[in-house]
Amino acid sequence: MDTQNTQTSDRIGFIGLGIMGKPMVRNLLKAGYGVTVFNRSRAAMDELKGDGATLADSIAHLTQCVDVIITCVSDSPDVDSIVFDSQGILNHVRPGMLFIDMSTIAAATSRKIFQALQTKEVSALDAPVSGGDIGAQQGTLSIMVGGEKNAFDRALPILQAMGKNIVHIGDAGAGQITKACNQIVVAMTVQGVAEALTLAKKSGVDGAKVREALLGGFAQSKVMEVHGQKMLDRNFNPGFKLDLFRKDMNIVLQTAMQEKISLPGSANAAEQMNALQAQGKGDLDFISVLTLYELLSGIGDSIVD
Amino acid sequence: MDTQNTQTSDRIGFIGLGIMGKPMVRNLLKAGYGVTVFNRSRAAMDELKGDGATLADSIAHLTQCVDVIITCVSDSPDVDSIVFDSQGILNHVRPGMLFIDMSTIAAATSRKIFQALQTKEVSALDAPVSGGDIGAQQGTLSIMVGGEKNAFDRALPILQAMGKNIVHIGDAGAGQITKACNQIVVAMTVQGVAEALTLAKKSGVDGAKVREALLGGFAQSKVMEVHGQKMLDRNFNPGFKLDLFRKDMNIVLQTAMQEKISLPGSANAAEQMNALQAQGKGDLDFISVLTLYELLSGIGDSIVD
């Protein structure tokens, strides 16, 4: 496919060059976009210079040089300060710019940013992703987008350089709500698979055969397929770190509290993540919840004592 | 496909002509097997007579007329009494017969039956199914089999008349453990989808778009696809009745207690089913757990007040 066909002439600024952001910038560069980058630590910026990125001295500087700003950072307060600090985006934007936040943050923060930028005639989209570092590298991220339709249409060719399954869900914040829904389902499905494999193991039944059988019926899921296999392989390398998943579950539960929504299963999943963090497993993949089930059920070969 | 190719000459006896058993017998008849049937209530037997089934007066009578006995009834005590009652199977079998229990029951009961029949030189398989009444009608059930390999090989052409994804998991009881694993995963995935759709609804986000977006990523599951759509349609027609799912979760939790396995998510799912039964929803499909989330979160349009 000639990616030039779908490319816009927008100059892109990208803030946040972590495990996700770095490969996302590379995919934008590969698609032919001019990309100016900024990151708190300098090393990742220097790395991307070799790939053709332009380096900015500050967020204010970056904002002045580009038409579209993409952020991909850790949590709500990070995005909040990137936008609202005195040297942040809000004080330096020009009318007609587009802001795309691809971080996973609270929908309430996304809505607040949308409204603030609207006063400057700048469009904002919340566009969190799913698919992990592999998806970021391969340009196959799922992207869930909230914001106005015309802003979505403008962003689409840019997003297509980074992802495959790109859905405009609804108004500002709808992307973040969808990502929260995604994390709820993934967390609880992973728990279900962990409980099932624990039952199989302690009952003396081959977990690999259980997985194989279950993939053929209503228990089929991407989690059973991918994370179920990781559990059987006892491969706890992230993937997606438990610490980051716990942060996402905090967003889920904060949103639930604000909107008055009772989510007992999500609350329980977050509690189990607390226990795993207490056991020093925050840097492991989130499938390490399996080790909690093993601990509870007296199965001895947990990788971390 | 010429199903005659894989057919054995075994005469089949089938006990339990419920929502699952009746279509399973029809598929055996279609595949060319001679089938003798027995059921507690006479109506279902008469119905199958028109399809070519032979009717037995009693379990003892059926046992004397056939080579392979299949049971498909509700719960462990039902299978227990079919086998162990004075007029039951155990007192009337002949060496070389094969017993296949396709009910969902406790693995401990399956193992007890296996051992008792072994003393009579009769092979036994536990072969619970997944796929519901639709799968039974279409002959596309997933079948999870425990027992000896040579018994499995003998049973395979018979099972192929009723199912598609047929896996020999391991020794006696392994099929039931696998079914328990299946129910754990389905119950917890359904909860996850219900929590996600509740969050979406109360946050003013279109659940159909959330489902569509999530199906493209790690939150994908057969449950999201099929039961997620049923939730959005507010279609609570069974499918699989909550009362029966609660029975299966009882098997899960009894097995967990006996084997000393801690399954907090499964226990919570069973508790939610208790609440739904208390609200008179036992005859609805098990996706009615959605209405519990709506009740908890003050969403008003639950179908049952």
PDB file of N, CA and C in Angstrom, chain A residues 142 165 168-169 174 177-178 180-182 184-186 188-189 191-192 195-196 199 202-203 205 209-210 213-214 216-224 227 259-266 272 293 296-297, chain B residues 142 165 168-169 177-178 180-182 184-186 188-189 191-192 195-196 199 202-203 205 209-210 213-214 216-224 227 259-266 272 293 296-297:
ATOM      1  N   SER A 142      -5.387  -1.059  18.056  1.00  0.00           N
ATOM      2  CA  SER A 142      -6.791  -0.667  18.024  1.00  0.00           C
ATOM      3  C   SER A 142      -6.874   0.733  18.639  1.00  0.00           C
ATOM      4  N   ASN A 165      -7.623  -1.055  13.658  1.00  0.00           N
ATOM      5  CA  ASN A 165      -9.041  -1.061  14.001  1.00  0.00           C
ATOM      6  C   ASN A 165      -9.351   0.271  14.683  1.00  0.00           C
ATOM      7  N   HIS A 168     -14.519   5.585  15.600  1.00  0.00           N
ATOM      8  CA  HIS A 168     -15.016   6.810  16.216  1.00  0.00           C
ATOM      9  C   HIS A 168     -16.237   6.449  17.060  1.00  0.00           C
ATOM     10  N   ILE A 169     -16.071   6.559  18.386  1.00  0.00           N
ATOM     11  CA  ILE A 169     -17.102   6.054  19.297  1.00  0.00           C
ATOM     12  C   ILE A 169     -18.169   7.102  19.562  1.00  0.00           C
ATOM     13  N   ALA A 174     -15.440   9.733  24.990  1.00  0.00           N
ATOM     14  CA  ALA A 174     -15.989   8.410  24.625  1.00  0.00           C
ATOM     15  C   ALA A 174     -14.881   7.403  24.317  1.00  0.00           C
ATOM     16  N   ILE A 177     -13.703   6.234  27.759  1.00  0.00           N
ATOM     17  CA  ILE A 177     -14.681   5.312  28.353  1.00  0.00           C
ATOM     18  C   ILE A 177     -14.562   3.929  27.702  1.00  0.00           C
ATOM     19  N   THR A 178     -14.375   3.921  26.387  1.00  0.00           N
ATOM     20  CA  THR A 178     -14.232   2.645  25.674  1.00  0.00           C
ATOM     21  C   THR A 178     -12.977   1.909  26.115  1.00  0.00           C
ATOM     22  N   ALA A 180     -11.579   2.211  29.028  1.00  0.00           N
ATOM     23  CA  ALA A 180     -11.886   1.705  30.373  1.00  0.00           C
ATOM     24  C   ALA A 180     -12.682   0.401  30.258  1.00  0.00           C
ATOM     25  N   CYS A 181     -13.671   0.380  29.357  1.00  0.00           N
ATOM     26  CA  CYS A 181     -14.454  -0.842  29.124  1.00  0.00           C
ATOM     27  C   CYS A 181     -13.538  -1.981  28.684  1.00  0.00           C
ATOM     28  N   ASN A 182     -12.600  -1.653  27.802  1.00  0.00           N
ATOM     29  CA  ASN A 182     -11.644  -2.656  27.318  1.00  0.00           C
ATOM     30  C   ASN A 182     -10.851  -3.254  28.484  1.00  0.00           C
ATOM     31  N   ILE A 184     -11.616  -3.316  31.684  1.00  0.00           N
ATOM     32  CA  ILE A 184     -12.500  -4.119  32.537  1.00  0.00           C
ATOM     33  C   ILE A 184     -12.614  -5.538  31.978  1.00  0.00           C
ATOM     34  N   VAL A 185     -12.913  -5.617  30.692  1.00  0.00           N
ATOM     35  CA  VAL A 185     -13.137  -6.931  30.079  1.00  0.00           C
ATOM     36  C   VAL A 185     -11.856  -7.752  30.091  1.00  0.00           C
ATOM     37  N   VAL A 186     -10.732  -7.120  29.753  1.00  0.00           N
ATOM     38  CA  VAL A 186      -9.467  -7.863  29.726  1.00  0.00           C
ATOM     39  C   VAL A 186      -9.113  -8.346  31.139  1.00  0.00           C
ATOM     40  N   MET A 188     -11.018  -8.946  33.742  1.00  0.00           N
ATOM     41  CA  MET A 188     -11.888 -10.000  34.266  1.00  0.00           C
ATOM     42  C   MET A 188     -11.764 -11.293  33.457  1.00  0.00           C
ATOM     43  N   THR A 189     -11.483 -11.175  32.165  1.00  0.00           N
ATOM     44  CA  THR A 189     -11.276 -12.395  31.373  1.00  0.00           C
ATOM     45  C   THR A 189      -9.980 -13.080  31.789  1.00  0.00           C
ATOM     46  N   GLN A 191      -8.635 -12.956  34.772  1.00  0.00           N
ATOM     47  CA  GLN A 191      -8.969 -13.625  36.043  1.00  0.00           C
ATOM     48  C   GLN A 191      -9.662 -14.955  35.784  1.00  0.00           C
ATOM     49  N   GLY A 192     -10.640 -14.942  34.877  1.00  0.00           N
ATOM     50  CA  GLY A 192     -11.387 -16.167  34.572  1.00  0.00           C
ATOM     51  C   GLY A 192     -10.476 -17.261  34.047  1.00  0.00           C
ATOM     52  N   GLU A 195      -8.365 -18.536  36.930  1.00  0.00           N
ATOM     53  CA  GLU A 195      -9.111 -19.441  37.822  1.00  0.00           C
ATOM     54  C   GLU A 195      -9.278 -20.816  37.168  1.00  0.00           C
ATOM     55  N   ALA A 196      -9.577 -20.806  35.870  1.00  0.00           N
ATOM     56  CA  ALA A 196      -9.783 -22.073  35.160  1.00  0.00           C
ATOM     57  C   ALA A 196      -8.492 -22.893  35.132  1.00  0.00           C
ATOM     58  N   LEU A 199      -7.796 -24.355  38.561  1.00  0.00           N
ATOM     59  CA  LEU A 199      -8.649 -25.526  38.818  1.00  0.00           C
ATOM     60  C   LEU A 199      -8.111 -26.742  38.073  1.00  0.00           C
ATOM     61  N   LYS A 202      -4.667 -27.979  39.711  1.00  0.00           N
ATOM     62  CA  LYS A 202      -4.779 -28.652  41.013  1.00  0.00           C
ATOM     63  C   LYS A 202      -5.625 -29.916  40.936  1.00  0.00           C
ATOM     64  N   SER A 203      -6.439 -30.048  39.864  1.00  0.00           N
ATOM     65  CA  SER A 203      -7.217 -31.273  39.664  1.00  0.00           C
ATOM     66  C   SER A 203      -6.454 -32.293  38.838  1.00  0.00           C
ATOM     67  N   VAL A 205      -5.331 -31.987  35.725  1.00  0.00           N
ATOM     68  CA  VAL A 205      -5.750 -32.015  34.324  1.00  0.00           C
ATOM     69  C   VAL A 205      -4.832 -31.095  33.511  1.00  0.00           C
ATOM     70  N   LYS A 209      -4.517 -28.811  27.231  1.00  0.00           N
ATOM     71  CA  LYS A 209      -5.680 -29.443  26.582  1.00  0.00           C
ATOM     72  C   LYS A 209      -6.966 -28.709  26.941  1.00  0.00           C
ATOM     73  N   VAL A 210      -7.033 -28.204  28.174  1.00  0.00           N
ATOM     74  CA  VAL A 210      -8.203 -27.409  28.575  1.00  0.00           C
ATOM     75  C   VAL A 210      -8.298 -26.170  27.694  1.00  0.00           C
ATOM     76  N   ALA A 213      -9.462 -27.106  24.213  1.00  0.00           N
ATOM     77  CA  ALA A 213     -10.898 -27.427  24.157  1.00  0.00           C
ATOM     78  C   ALA A 213     -11.737 -26.164  24.290  1.00  0.00           C
ATOM     79  N   LEU A 214     -11.341 -25.290  25.220  1.00  0.00           N
ATOM     80  CA  LEU A 214     -12.148 -24.090  25.481  1.00  0.00           C
ATOM     81  C   LEU A 214     -12.111 -23.098  24.321  1.00  0.00           C
ATOM     82  N   GLY A 216     -12.506 -23.759  21.408  1.00  0.00           N
ATOM     83  CA  GLY A 216     -13.478 -24.167  20.401  1.00  0.00           C
ATOM     84  C   GLY A 216     -14.918 -23.829  20.752  1.00  0.00           C
ATOM     85  N   GLY A 217     -15.157 -23.198  21.904  1.00  0.00           N
ATOM     86  CA  GLY A 217     -16.542 -22.949  22.338  1.00  0.00           C
ATOM     87  C   GLY A 217     -16.755 -21.535  22.853  1.00  0.00           C
ATOM     88  N   PHE A 218     -17.741 -21.397  23.741  1.00  0.00           N
ATOM     89  CA  PHE A 218     -18.130 -20.074  24.232  1.00  0.00           C
ATOM     90  C   PHE A 218     -17.080 -19.459  25.159  1.00  0.00           C
ATOM     91  N   ALA A 219     -16.120 -20.251  25.623  1.00  0.00           N
ATOM     92  CA  ALA A 219     -15.056 -19.699  26.475  1.00  0.00           C
ATOM     93  C   ALA A 219     -13.916 -19.125  25.643  1.00  0.00           C
ATOM     94  N   GLN A 220     -14.081 -19.159  24.317  1.00  0.00           N
ATOM     95  CA  GLN A 220     -13.030 -18.604  23.440  1.00  0.00           C
ATOM     96  C   GLN A 220     -12.859 -17.116  23.684  1.00  0.00           C
ATOM     97  N   SER A 221     -11.616 -16.675  23.702  1.00  0.00           N
ATOM     98  CA  SER A 221     -11.319 -15.240  23.756  1.00  0.00           C
ATOM     99  C   SER A 221      -9.897 -15.036  23.273  1.00  0.00           C
ATOM    100  N   LYS A 222      -9.614 -13.815  22.883  1.00  0.00           N
ATOM    101  CA  LYS A 222      -8.236 -13.450  22.546  1.00  0.00           C
ATOM    102  C   LYS A 222      -7.344 -13.651  23.775  1.00  0.00           C
ATOM    103  N   VAL A 223      -7.883 -13.337  24.967  1.00  0.00           N
ATOM    104  CA  VAL A 223      -7.130 -13.522  26.208  1.00  0.00           C
ATOM    105  C   VAL A 223      -6.809 -15.002  26.423  1.00  0.00           C
ATOM    106  N   MET A 224      -7.803 -15.888  26.206  1.00  0.00           N
ATOM    107  CA  MET A 224      -7.535 -17.329  26.343  1.00  0.00           C
ATOM    108  C   MET A 224      -6.442 -17.750  25.378  1.00  0.00           C
ATOM    109  N   HIS A 227      -2.993 -14.818  26.253  1.00  0.00           N
ATOM    110  CA  HIS A 227      -2.532 -14.770  27.638  1.00  0.00           C
ATOM    111  C   HIS A 227      -2.644 -16.134  28.308  1.00  0.00           C
ATOM    112  N   GLU A 259     -19.336   8.612  38.377  1.00  0.00           N
ATOM    113  CA  GLU A 259     -20.600   8.409  37.648  1.00  0.00           C
ATOM    114  C   GLU A 259     -21.610   7.585  38.461  1.00  0.00           C
ATOM    115  N   LYS A 260     -21.219   7.152  39.674  1.00  0.00           N
ATOM    116  CA  LYS A 260     -22.055   6.280  40.499  1.00  0.00           C
ATOM    117  C   LYS A 260     -22.410   4.989  39.775  1.00  0.00           C
ATOM    118  N   ILE A 261     -21.364   4.195  39.532  1.00  0.00           N
ATOM    119  CA  ILE A 261     -21.520   2.901  38.872  1.00  0.00           C
ATOM    120  C   ILE A 261     -20.870   1.846  39.768  1.00  0.00           C
ATOM    121  N   SER A 262     -21.600   0.775  40.056  1.00  0.00           N
ATOM    122  CA  SER A 262     -21.070  -0.285  40.911  1.00  0.00           C
ATOM    123  C   SER A 262     -20.444  -1.384  40.057  1.00  0.00           C
ATOM    124  N   LEU A 263     -19.132  -1.556  40.200  1.00  0.00           N
ATOM    125  CA  LEU A 263     -18.396  -2.534  39.392  1.00  0.00           C
ATOM    126  C   LEU A 263     -17.607  -3.478  40.305  1.00  0.00           C
ATOM    127  N   PRO A 264     -18.308  -4.398  40.992  1.00  0.00           N
ATOM    128  CA  PRO A 264     -17.620  -5.256  41.964  1.00  0.00           C
ATOM    129  C   PRO A 264     -16.497  -6.100  41.364  1.00  0.00           C
ATOM    130  N   GLY A 265     -16.698  -6.582  40.143  1.00  0.00           N
ATOM    131  CA  GLY A 265     -15.655  -7.416  39.532  1.00  0.00           C
ATOM    132  C   GLY A 265     -14.397  -6.614  39.243  1.00  0.00           C
ATOM    133  N   SER A 266     -14.566  -5.398  38.757  1.00  0.00           N
ATOM    134  CA  SER A 266     -13.404  -4.540  38.468  1.00  0.00           C
ATOM    135  C   SER A 266     -12.687  -4.170  39.755  1.00  0.00           C
ATOM    136  N   GLN A 272      -6.732  -7.461  43.584  1.00  0.00           N
ATOM    137  CA  GLN A 272      -5.757  -8.532  43.321  1.00  0.00           C
ATOM    138  C   GLN A 272      -4.453  -7.931  42.795  1.00  0.00           C
ATOM    139  N   TYR A 293      -3.358 -16.728  42.264  1.00  0.00           N
ATOM    140  CA  TYR A 293      -4.234 -17.895  42.388  1.00  0.00           C
ATOM    141  C   TYR A 293      -3.456 -19.113  42.875  1.00  0.00           C
ATOM    142  N   LEU A 296      -2.811 -18.611  46.567  1.00  0.00           N
ATOM    143  CA  LEU A 296      -4.028 -18.841  47.356  1.00  0.00           C
ATOM    144  C   LEU A 296      -4.362 -20.324  47.449  1.00  0.00           C
ATOM    145  N   SER A 297      -4.046 -21.054  46.394  1.00  0.00           N
ATOM    146  CA  SER A 297      -4.466 -22.458  46.332  1.00  0.00           C
ATOM    147  C   SER A 297      -3.341 -23.436  46.642  1.00  0.00           C
TER     148      SER A 297
ATOM    149  N   SER B 142     -19.290 -28.547  21.346  1.00  0.00           N
ATOM    150  CA  SER B 142     -17.938 -28.863  21.785  1.00  0.00           C
ATOM    151  C   SER B 142     -18.066 -29.958  22.847  1.00  0.00           C
ATOM    152  N   ASN B 165     -16.048 -29.987  17.889  1.00  0.00           N
ATOM    153  CA  ASN B 165     -14.758 -29.810  18.542  1.00  0.00           C
ATOM    154  C   ASN B 165     -14.687 -30.802  19.697  1.00  0.00           C
ATOM    155  N   HIS B 168     -10.131 -35.219  23.614  1.00  0.00           N
ATOM    156  CA  HIS B 168      -9.846 -36.139  24.720  1.00  0.00           C
ATOM    157  C   HIS B 168      -8.847 -35.458  25.647  1.00  0.00           C
ATOM    158  N   ILE B 169      -9.339 -35.090  26.845  1.00  0.00           N
ATOM    159  CA  ILE B 169      -8.530 -34.270  27.740  1.00  0.00           C
ATOM    160  C   ILE B 169      -7.600 -35.112  28.599  1.00  0.00           C
ATOM    161  N   ILE B 177     -13.861 -31.623  34.656  1.00  0.00           N
ATOM    162  CA  ILE B 177     -13.015 -30.508  35.109  1.00  0.00           C
ATOM    163  C   ILE B 177     -12.926 -29.459  34.011  1.00  0.00           C
ATOM    164  N   THR B 178     -12.784 -29.912  32.772  1.00  0.00           N
ATOM    165  CA  THR B 178     -12.691 -28.978  31.645  1.00  0.00           C
ATOM    166  C   THR B 178     -13.987 -28.186  31.483  1.00  0.00           C
ATOM    167  N   ALA B 180     -16.054 -27.509  33.897  1.00  0.00           N
ATOM    168  CA  ALA B 180     -16.049 -26.549  35.012  1.00  0.00           C
ATOM    169  C   ALA B 180     -15.194 -25.335  34.657  1.00  0.00           C
ATOM    170  N   CYS B 181     -14.030 -25.592  34.057  1.00  0.00           N
ATOM    171  CA  CYS B 181     -13.162 -24.490  33.602  1.00  0.00           C
ATOM    172  C   CYS B 181     -13.905 -23.614  32.592  1.00  0.00           C
ATOM    173  N   ASN B 182     -14.609 -24.257  31.681  1.00  0.00           N
ATOM    174  CA  ASN B 182     -15.378 -23.535  30.661  1.00  0.00           C
ATOM    175  C   ASN B 182     -16.404 -22.613  31.321  1.00  0.00           C
ATOM    176  N   ILE B 184     -16.414 -21.408  34.392  1.00  0.00           N
ATOM    177  CA  ILE B 184     -15.729 -20.317  35.094  1.00  0.00           C
ATOM    178  C   ILE B 184     -15.427 -19.182  34.125  1.00  0.00           C
ATOM    179  N   VAL B 185     -14.820 -19.538  32.999  1.00  0.00           N
ATOM    180  CA  VAL B 185     -14.401 -18.516  32.029  1.00  0.00           C
ATOM    181  C   VAL B 185     -15.615 -17.792  31.449  1.00  0.00           C
ATOM    182  N   VAL B 186     -16.649 -18.551  31.106  1.00  0.00           N
ATOM    183  CA  VAL B 186     -17.842 -17.919  30.521  1.00  0.00           C
ATOM    184  C   VAL B 186     -18.498 -16.992  31.548  1.00  0.00           C
ATOM    185  N   MET B 188     -17.239 -15.431  34.150  1.00  0.00           N
ATOM    186  CA  MET B 188     -16.467 -14.228  34.464  1.00  0.00           C
ATOM    187  C   MET B 188     -16.345 -13.314  33.251  1.00  0.00           C
ATOM    188  N   THR B 189     -16.310 -13.882  32.056  1.00  0.00           N
ATOM    189  CA  THR B 189     -16.280 -13.034  30.860  1.00  0.00           C
ATOM    190  C   THR B 189     -17.610 -12.304  30.696  1.00  0.00           C
ATOM    191  N   GLN B 191     -19.610 -11.431  33.121  1.00  0.00           N
ATOM    192  CA  GLN B 191     -19.559 -10.352  34.117  1.00  0.00           C
ATOM    193  C   GLN B 191     -18.766  -9.162  33.587  1.00  0.00           C
ATOM    194  N   GLY B 192     -17.606  -9.448  33.004  1.00  0.00           N
ATOM    195  CA  GLY B 192     -16.761  -8.382  32.480  1.00  0.00           C
ATOM    196  C   GLY B 192     -17.473  -7.577  31.406  1.00  0.00           C
ATOM    197  N   GLU B 195     -20.147  -5.464  33.078  1.00  0.00           N
ATOM    198  CA  GLU B 195     -19.593  -4.278  33.752  1.00  0.00           C
ATOM    199  C   GLU B 195     -19.210  -3.215  32.719  1.00  0.00           C
ATOM    200  N   ALA B 196     -18.627  -3.655  31.619  1.00  0.00           N
ATOM    201  CA  ALA B 196     -18.202  -2.708  30.579  1.00  0.00           C
ATOM    202  C   ALA B 196     -19.416  -2.010  29.967  1.00  0.00           C
ATOM    203  N   LEU B 199     -20.823   0.513  32.396  1.00  0.00           N
ATOM    204  CA  LEU B 199     -20.015   1.736  32.424  1.00  0.00           C
ATOM    205  C   LEU B 199     -20.311   2.599  31.194  1.00  0.00           C
ATOM    206  N   LYS B 202     -23.986   4.175  31.450  1.00  0.00           N
ATOM    207  CA  LYS B 202     -24.151   5.243  32.430  1.00  0.00           C
ATOM    208  C   LYS B 202     -23.255   6.443  32.113  1.00  0.00           C
ATOM    209  N   SER B 203     -22.215   6.236  31.284  1.00  0.00           N
ATOM    210  CA  SER B 203     -21.353   7.347  30.856  1.00  0.00           C
ATOM    211  C   SER B 203     -21.852   7.985  29.568  1.00  0.00           C
ATOM    212  N   VAL B 205     -22.202   6.571  26.573  1.00  0.00           N
ATOM    213  CA  VAL B 205     -21.465   6.128  25.387  1.00  0.00           C
ATOM    214  C   VAL B 205     -22.207   4.934  24.764  1.00  0.00           C
ATOM    215  N   LYS B 209     -21.121   0.606  19.796  1.00  0.00           N
ATOM    216  CA  LYS B 209     -19.814   1.016  19.267  1.00  0.00           C
ATOM    217  C   LYS B 209     -18.681   0.504  20.156  1.00  0.00           C
ATOM    218  N   VAL B 210     -18.932   0.478  21.466  1.00  0.00           N
ATOM    219  CA  VAL B 210     -17.929  -0.078  22.380  1.00  0.00           C
ATOM    220  C   VAL B 210     -17.683  -1.545  22.033  1.00  0.00           C
ATOM    221  N   ALA B 213     -15.682  -1.832  18.823  1.00  0.00           N
ATOM    222  CA  ALA B 213     -14.262  -1.488  19.001  1.00  0.00           C
ATOM    223  C   ALA B 213     -13.534  -2.590  19.761  1.00  0.00           C
ATOM    224  N   LEU B 214     -14.174  -3.104  20.819  1.00  0.00           N
ATOM    225  CA  LEU B 214     -13.511  -4.095  21.661  1.00  0.00           C
ATOM    226  C   LEU B 214     -13.321  -5.429  20.944  1.00  0.00           C
ATOM    227  N   GLY B 216     -12.210  -5.829  18.157  1.00  0.00           N
ATOM    228  CA  GLY B 216     -11.000  -5.749  17.339  1.00  0.00           C
ATOM    229  C   GLY B 216      -9.710  -5.885  18.116  1.00  0.00           C
ATOM    230  N   GLY B 217      -9.778  -6.047  19.444  1.00  0.00           N
ATOM    231  CA  GLY B 217      -8.556  -6.073  20.244  1.00  0.00           C
ATOM    232  C   GLY B 217      -8.533  -7.212  21.256  1.00  0.00           C
ATOM    233  N   PHE B 218      -7.798  -6.996  22.345  1.00  0.00           N
ATOM    234  CA  PHE B 218      -7.602  -8.048  23.338  1.00  0.00           C
ATOM    235  C   PHE B 218      -8.866  -8.340  24.150  1.00  0.00           C
ATOM    236  N   ALA B 219      -9.870  -7.476  24.071  1.00  0.00           N
ATOM    237  CA  ALA B 219     -11.126  -7.739  24.784  1.00  0.00           C
ATOM    238  C   ALA B 219     -12.071  -8.615  23.954  1.00  0.00           C
ATOM    239  N   GLN B 220     -11.592  -9.037  22.778  1.00  0.00           N
ATOM    240  CA  GLN B 220     -12.431  -9.896  21.928  1.00  0.00           C
ATOM    241  C   GLN B 220     -12.733 -11.221  22.622  1.00  0.00           C
ATOM    242  N   SER B 221     -13.953 -11.678  22.504  1.00  0.00           N
ATOM    243  CA  SER B 221     -14.316 -13.013  22.969  1.00  0.00           C
ATOM    244  C   SER B 221     -15.596 -13.430  22.273  1.00  0.00           C
ATOM    245  N   LYS B 222     -15.826 -14.727  22.280  1.00  0.00           N
ATOM    246  CA  LYS B 222     -17.098 -15.259  21.774  1.00  0.00           C
ATOM    247  C   LYS B 222     -18.246 -14.691  22.612  1.00  0.00           C
ATOM    248  N   VAL B 223     -18.006 -14.529  23.921  1.00  0.00           N
ATOM    249  CA  VAL B 223     -19.025 -13.957  24.805  1.00  0.00           C
ATOM    250  C   VAL B 223     -19.327 -12.512  24.406  1.00  0.00           C
ATOM    251  N   MET B 224     -18.279 -11.713  24.144  1.00  0.00           N
ATOM    252  CA  MET B 224     -18.501 -10.331  23.701  1.00  0.00           C
ATOM    253  C   MET B 224     -19.315 -10.326  22.412  1.00  0.00           C
ATOM    254  N   HIS B 227     -22.988 -12.899  23.415  1.00  0.00           N
ATOM    255  CA  HIS B 227     -23.767 -12.482  24.587  1.00  0.00           C
ATOM    256  C   HIS B 227     -23.752 -10.964  24.743  1.00  0.00           C
ATOM    257  N   GLU B 259     -11.019 -29.892  46.465  1.00  0.00           N
ATOM    258  CA  GLU B 259      -9.613 -29.915  46.033  1.00  0.00           C
ATOM    259  C   GLU B 259      -8.801 -28.812  46.710  1.00  0.00           C
ATOM    260  N   LYS B 260      -9.421 -28.013  47.555  1.00  0.00           N
ATOM    261  CA  LYS B 260      -8.769 -26.874  48.211  1.00  0.00           C
ATOM    262  C   LYS B 260      -8.212 -25.900  47.169  1.00  0.00           C
ATOM    263  N   ILE B 261      -9.126 -25.283  46.434  1.00  0.00           N
ATOM    264  CA  ILE B 261      -8.772 -24.293  45.420  1.00  0.00           C
ATOM    265  C   ILE B 261      -9.563 -23.021  45.711  1.00  0.00           C
ATOM    266  N   SER B 262      -8.871 -21.888  45.774  1.00  0.00           N
ATOM    267  CA  SER B 262      -9.544 -20.623  46.056  1.00  0.00           C
ATOM    268  C   SER B 262      -9.899 -19.923  44.745  1.00  0.00           C
ATOM    269  N   LEU B 263     -11.204 -19.758  44.495  1.00  0.00           N
ATOM    270  CA  LEU B 263     -11.696 -19.163  43.258  1.00  0.00           C
ATOM    271  C   LEU B 263     -12.632 -18.000  43.568  1.00  0.00           C
ATOM    272  N   PRO B 264     -12.075 -16.857  44.037  1.00  0.00           N
ATOM    273  CA  PRO B 264     -12.945 -15.756  44.470  1.00  0.00           C
ATOM    274  C   PRO B 264     -13.849 -15.214  43.356  1.00  0.00           C
ATOM    275  N   GLY B 265     -13.356 -15.185  42.134  1.00  0.00           N
ATOM    276  CA  GLY B 265     -14.176 -14.669  41.037  1.00  0.00           C
ATOM    277  C   GLY B 265     -15.367 -15.571  40.757  1.00  0.00           C
ATOM    278  N   SER B 266     -15.140 -16.866  40.778  1.00  0.00           N
ATOM    279  CA  SER B 266     -16.228 -17.817  40.539  1.00  0.00           C
ATOM    280  C   SER B 266     -17.242 -17.750  41.673  1.00  0.00           C
ATOM    281  N   GLN B 272     -23.789 -13.596  42.591  1.00  0.00           N
ATOM    282  CA  GLN B 272     -24.625 -12.734  41.747  1.00  0.00           C
ATOM    283  C   GLN B 272     -25.788 -13.534  41.166  1.00  0.00           C
ATOM    284  N   TYR B 293     -26.355  -5.537  37.356  1.00  0.00           N
ATOM    285  CA  TYR B 293     -25.476  -4.371  37.272  1.00  0.00           C
ATOM    286  C   TYR B 293     -26.295  -3.091  37.097  1.00  0.00           C
ATOM    287  N   LEU B 296     -27.814  -2.281  40.469  1.00  0.00           N
ATOM    288  CA  LEU B 296     -26.806  -1.751  41.395  1.00  0.00           C
ATOM    289  C   LEU B 296     -26.433  -0.312  41.043  1.00  0.00           C
ATOM    290  N   SER B 297     -26.464   0.010  39.758  1.00  0.00           N
ATOM    291  CA  SER B 297     -25.977   1.313  39.302  1.00  0.00           C
ATOM    292  C   SER B 297     -27.103   2.289  38.979  1.00  0.00           C
TER     293      SER B 297
END
